[in-house]
PDB file of C-alpha atoms in Angstrom:
ATOM      1  CA  UNK A   9     176.534  98.949  68.065  1.00  0.00           C
ATOM      2  CA  UNK A  10     173.113  97.257  68.071  1.00  0.00           C
ATOM      3  CA  UNK A  11     172.216  95.054  70.999  1.00  0.00           C
ATOM      4  CA  UNK A  12     172.634  91.360  70.354  1.00  0.00           C
ATOM      5  CA  UNK A  13     169.530  89.220  70.358  1.00  0.00           C
ATOM      6  CA  UNK A  14     169.426  87.215  73.596  1.00  0.00           C
ATOM      7  CA  UNK A  15     167.907  83.742  73.383  1.00  0.00           C
ATOM      8  CA  UNK A  16     167.287  81.259  76.167  1.00  0.00           C
ATOM      9  CA  UNK A  17     167.239  77.617  75.067  1.00  0.00           C
ATOM     10  CA  UNK A  18     165.419  75.429  77.566  1.00  0.00           C
ATOM     11  CA  UNK A  19     164.700  71.720  77.827  1.00  0.00           C
ATOM     12  CA  UNK A  20     161.677  71.352  80.093  1.00  0.00           C
ATOM     13  CA  UNK A  21     160.522  67.994  81.363  1.00  0.00           C
ATOM     14  CA  UNK A  22     162.236  64.686  81.810  1.00  0.00           C
ATOM     15  CA  UNK A  23     163.647  64.285  78.315  1.00  0.00           C
ATOM     16  CA  UNK A  24     167.418  63.904  78.453  1.00  0.00           C
ATOM     17  CA  UNK A  25     168.194  64.137  74.739  1.00  0.00           C
ATOM     18  CA  UNK A  26     169.655  67.537  74.046  1.00  0.00           C
ATOM     19  CA  UNK A  27     171.647  67.209  70.837  1.00  0.00           C
ATOM     20  CA  UNK A  28     169.090  69.222  68.863  1.00  0.00           C
ATOM     21  CA  UNK A  29     168.959  71.961  71.501  1.00  0.00           C
ATOM     22  CA  UNK A  30     172.745  72.212  71.456  1.00  0.00           C
ATOM     23  CA  UNK A  31     172.830  72.362  67.645  1.00  0.00           C
ATOM     24  CA  UNK A  32     170.278  75.187  67.681  1.00  0.00           C
ATOM     25  CA  UNK A  33     172.135  77.011  70.460  1.00  0.00           C
ATOM     26  CA  UNK A  34     175.382  76.805  68.504  1.00  0.00           C
ATOM     27  CA  UNK A  35     173.750  77.952  65.258  1.00  0.00           C
ATOM     28  CA  UNK A  36     172.147  80.965  66.955  1.00  0.00           C
ATOM     29  CA  UNK A  37     175.429  81.849  68.646  1.00  0.00           C
ATOM     30  CA  UNK A  38     177.302  81.541  65.341  1.00  0.00           C
ATOM     31  CA  UNK A  39     174.681  83.884  63.845  1.00  0.00           C
ATOM     32  CA  UNK A  40     175.726  86.532  66.377  1.00  0.00           C
ATOM     33  CA  UNK A  41     173.132  86.015  69.117  1.00  0.00           C
ATOM     34  CA  UNK A  42     173.754  85.606  72.823  1.00  0.00           C
ATOM     35  CA  UNK A  43     172.495  82.193  73.859  1.00  0.00           C
ATOM     36  CA  UNK A  44     171.789  80.959  77.364  1.00  0.00           C
ATOM     37  CA  UNK A  45     171.320  77.191  77.534  1.00  0.00           C
ATOM     38  CA  UNK A  46     169.628  75.995  80.714  1.00  0.00           C
ATOM     39  CA  UNK A  47     170.533  72.327  80.349  1.00  0.00           C
ATOM     40  CA  UNK A  48     168.236  69.328  80.514  1.00  0.00           C
ATOM     41  CA  UNK A  49     165.333  68.461  82.796  1.00  0.00           C
ATOM     42  CA  UNK A  50     164.352  71.983  83.784  1.00  0.00           C
ATOM     43  CA  UNK A  51     160.985  72.843  85.223  1.00  0.00           C
ATOM     44  CA  UNK A  52     158.778  75.444  83.567  1.00  0.00           C
ATOM     45  CA  UNK A  53     159.386  77.645  86.631  1.00  0.00           C
ATOM     46  CA  UNK A  54     163.166  77.408  86.241  1.00  0.00           C
ATOM     47  CA  UNK A  55     162.962  78.308  82.551  1.00  0.00           C
ATOM     48  CA  UNK A  56     160.690  81.297  83.122  1.00  0.00           C
ATOM     49  CA  UNK A  57     162.787  82.585  86.031  1.00  0.00           C
ATOM     50  CA  UNK A  58     165.984  82.226  83.996  1.00  0.00           C
ATOM     51  CA  UNK A  59     164.440  84.016  81.016  1.00  0.00           C
ATOM     52  CA  UNK A  60     163.359  86.943  83.186  1.00  0.00           C
ATOM     53  CA  UNK A  61     166.677  87.139  85.049  1.00  0.00           C
ATOM     54  CA  UNK A  62     168.658  86.971  81.800  1.00  0.00           C
ATOM     55  CA  UNK A  63     166.400  89.561  80.118  1.00  0.00           C
ATOM     56  CA  UNK A  64     166.133  87.477  76.964  1.00  0.00           C
ATOM     57  CA  UNK A  65     164.329  88.468  73.784  1.00  0.00           C
ATOM     58  CA  UNK A  66     163.129  84.945  72.986  1.00  0.00           C
ATOM     59  CA  UNK A  67     162.665  81.594  74.716  1.00  0.00           C
ATOM     60  CA  UNK A  68     163.371  78.513  72.624  1.00  0.00           C
ATOM     61  CA  UNK A  69     162.066  75.230  73.984  1.00  0.00           C
ATOM     62  CA  UNK A  70     163.222  71.814  72.882  1.00  0.00           C
ATOM     63  CA  UNK A  71     160.811  69.017  73.744  1.00  0.00           C
ATOM     64  CA  UNK A  72     160.919  65.451  72.503  1.00  0.00           C
ATOM     65  CA  UNK A  73     159.054  63.717  75.311  1.00  0.00           C
ATOM     66  CA  UNK A  74     155.494  64.160  74.063  1.00  0.00           C
ATOM     67  CA  UNK A  75     154.628  66.433  77.002  1.00  0.00           C
ATOM     68  CA  UNK A  76     154.887  69.560  74.834  1.00  0.00           C
ATOM     69  CA  UNK A  77     151.285  70.727  75.308  1.00  0.00           C
ATOM     70  CA  UNK A  78     151.385  70.556  79.115  1.00  0.00           C
ATOM     71  CA  UNK A  79     154.872  72.053  79.388  1.00  0.00           C
ATOM     72  CA  UNK A  80     154.192  74.883  76.928  1.00  0.00           C
ATOM     73  CA  UNK A  81     150.883  75.705  78.614  1.00  0.00           C
ATOM     74  CA  UNK A  82     152.584  75.962  82.000  1.00  0.00           C
ATOM     75  CA  UNK A  83     155.405  78.148  80.631  1.00  0.00           C
ATOM     76  CA  UNK A  84     152.952  80.508  78.897  1.00  0.00           C
ATOM     77  CA  UNK A  85     150.881  80.739  82.095  1.00  0.00           C
ATOM     78  CA  UNK A  86     153.946  81.505  84.207  1.00  0.00           C
ATOM     79  CA  UNK A  87     155.086  84.211  81.782  1.00  0.00           C
ATOM     80  CA  UNK A  88     151.620  85.786  81.924  1.00  0.00           C
ATOM     81  CA  UNK A  89     151.552  85.623  85.727  1.00  0.00           C
ATOM     82  CA  UNK A  90     154.858  87.466  85.844  1.00  0.00           C
ATOM     83  CA  UNK A  91     153.847  89.971  83.126  1.00  0.00           C
ATOM     84  CA  UNK A  92     156.835  88.841  81.096  1.00  0.00           C
ATOM     85  CA  UNK A  93     156.197  89.532  77.418  1.00  0.00           C
ATOM     86  CA  UNK A  94     158.750  87.092  76.012  1.00  0.00           C
ATOM     87  CA  UNK A  95     157.909  85.186  72.827  1.00  0.00           C
ATOM     88  CA  UNK A  96     158.243  81.406  73.017  1.00  0.00           C
ATOM     89  CA  UNK A  97     159.350  79.170  70.172  1.00  0.00           C
ATOM     90  CA  UNK A  98     159.215  75.394  70.215  1.00  0.00           C
ATOM     91  CA  UNK A  99     161.179  72.693  68.484  1.00  0.00           C
ATOM     92  CA  UNK A 100     161.130  68.947  68.704  1.00  0.00           C
ATOM     93  CA  UNK A 101     158.937  65.994  67.904  1.00  0.00           C
ATOM     94  CA  UNK A 102     155.664  67.863  67.555  1.00  0.00           C
ATOM     95  CA  UNK A 103     152.717  66.096  65.901  1.00  0.00           C
ATOM     96  CA  UNK A 104     151.117  68.116  63.105  1.00  0.00           C
ATOM     97  CA  UNK A 105     147.725  67.956  64.816  1.00  0.00           C
ATOM     98  CA  UNK A 106     149.099  69.751  67.901  1.00  0.00           C
ATOM     99  CA  UNK A 107     150.568  72.762  66.071  1.00  0.00           C
ATOM    100  CA  UNK A 108     147.356  74.782  65.809  1.00  0.00           C
ATOM    101  CA  UNK A 109     146.584  74.333  69.507  1.00  0.00           C
ATOM    102  CA  UNK A 110     150.133  75.290  70.500  1.00  0.00           C
ATOM    103  CA  UNK A 111     149.989  78.468  68.407  1.00  0.00           C
ATOM    104  CA  UNK A 112     146.608  79.379  69.885  1.00  0.00           C
ATOM    105  CA  UNK A 113     148.193  78.867  73.297  1.00  0.00           C
ATOM    106  CA  UNK A 114     150.786  81.506  72.445  1.00  0.00           C
ATOM    107  CA  UNK A 115     153.754  79.666  70.949  1.00  0.00           C
ATOM    108  CA  UNK A 116     154.948  81.987  68.153  1.00  0.00           C
ATOM    109  CA  UNK A 117     156.878  79.488  66.027  1.00  0.00           C
ATOM    110  CA  UNK A 118     157.182  75.706  65.915  1.00  0.00           C
ATOM    111  CA  UNK A 119     160.055  73.861  64.283  1.00  0.00           C
ATOM    112  CA  UNK A 120     159.903  70.192  63.472  1.00  0.00           C
ATOM    113  CA  UNK A 121     162.844  67.909  62.654  1.00  0.00           C
ATOM    114  CA  UNK A 122     164.421  68.795  59.334  1.00  0.00           C
ATOM    115  CA  UNK A 123     163.813  72.544  59.588  1.00  0.00           C
ATOM    116  CA  UNK A 124     166.912  74.232  58.119  1.00  0.00           C
ATOM    117  CA  UNK A 125     169.021  76.097  60.665  1.00  0.00           C
ATOM    118  CA  UNK A 126     168.967  79.163  58.411  1.00  0.00           C
ATOM    119  CA  UNK A 127     165.163  79.221  58.635  1.00  0.00           C
ATOM    120  CA  UNK A 128     165.258  79.024  62.442  1.00  0.00           C
ATOM    121  CA  UNK A 129     167.822  81.843  62.627  1.00  0.00           C
ATOM    122  CA  UNK A 130     165.729  84.071  60.356  1.00  0.00           C
ATOM    123  CA  UNK A 131     162.525  83.383  62.291  1.00  0.00           C
ATOM    124  CA  UNK A 132     164.218  84.271  65.575  1.00  0.00           C
ATOM    125  CA  UNK A 133     165.522  87.517  64.071  1.00  0.00           C
ATOM    126  CA  UNK A 134     162.138  88.359  62.559  1.00  0.00           C
ATOM    127  CA  UNK A 135     160.215  87.701  65.777  1.00  0.00           C
ATOM    128  CA  UNK A 136     162.562  89.946  67.752  1.00  0.00           C
ATOM    129  CA  UNK A 137     162.580  92.701  65.120  1.00  0.00           C
ATOM    130  CA  UNK A 138     158.778  92.675  64.808  1.00  0.00           C
ATOM    131  CA  UNK A 139     158.438  93.161  68.566  1.00  0.00           C
ATOM    132  CA  UNK A 140     160.813  96.136  68.596  1.00  0.00           C
ATOM    133  CA  UNK A 141     158.933  98.052  65.873  1.00  0.00           C
TER     134      UNK A 141
END
């Protein structure tokens, strides 16, 4: 039996709105993945430590607060410091003009409101499969 894809869904920062994160977590779980949801208002350090401890294949971040660049930068830096090669995906209210910078920073996929759940599920699967080849 193939190993299930393990995904950590994190909500870094002070944003307390987590409906979207919960919808994504449920959709990924229903697609057969193991999902660890860290809850709201987590620090970048907490998210990175949880991802390493849980041995996840992917980190999914949900950020609506507008602090996405600072929070993503810190999470990418922490992963690099710990030599943790875990791809990071981002969803939330992300201005179009920030997407290029976020991808250059190391975010592998960015989902904006309205992205179909099926597309998110396929991208998660593809990112994990590409890394295992």
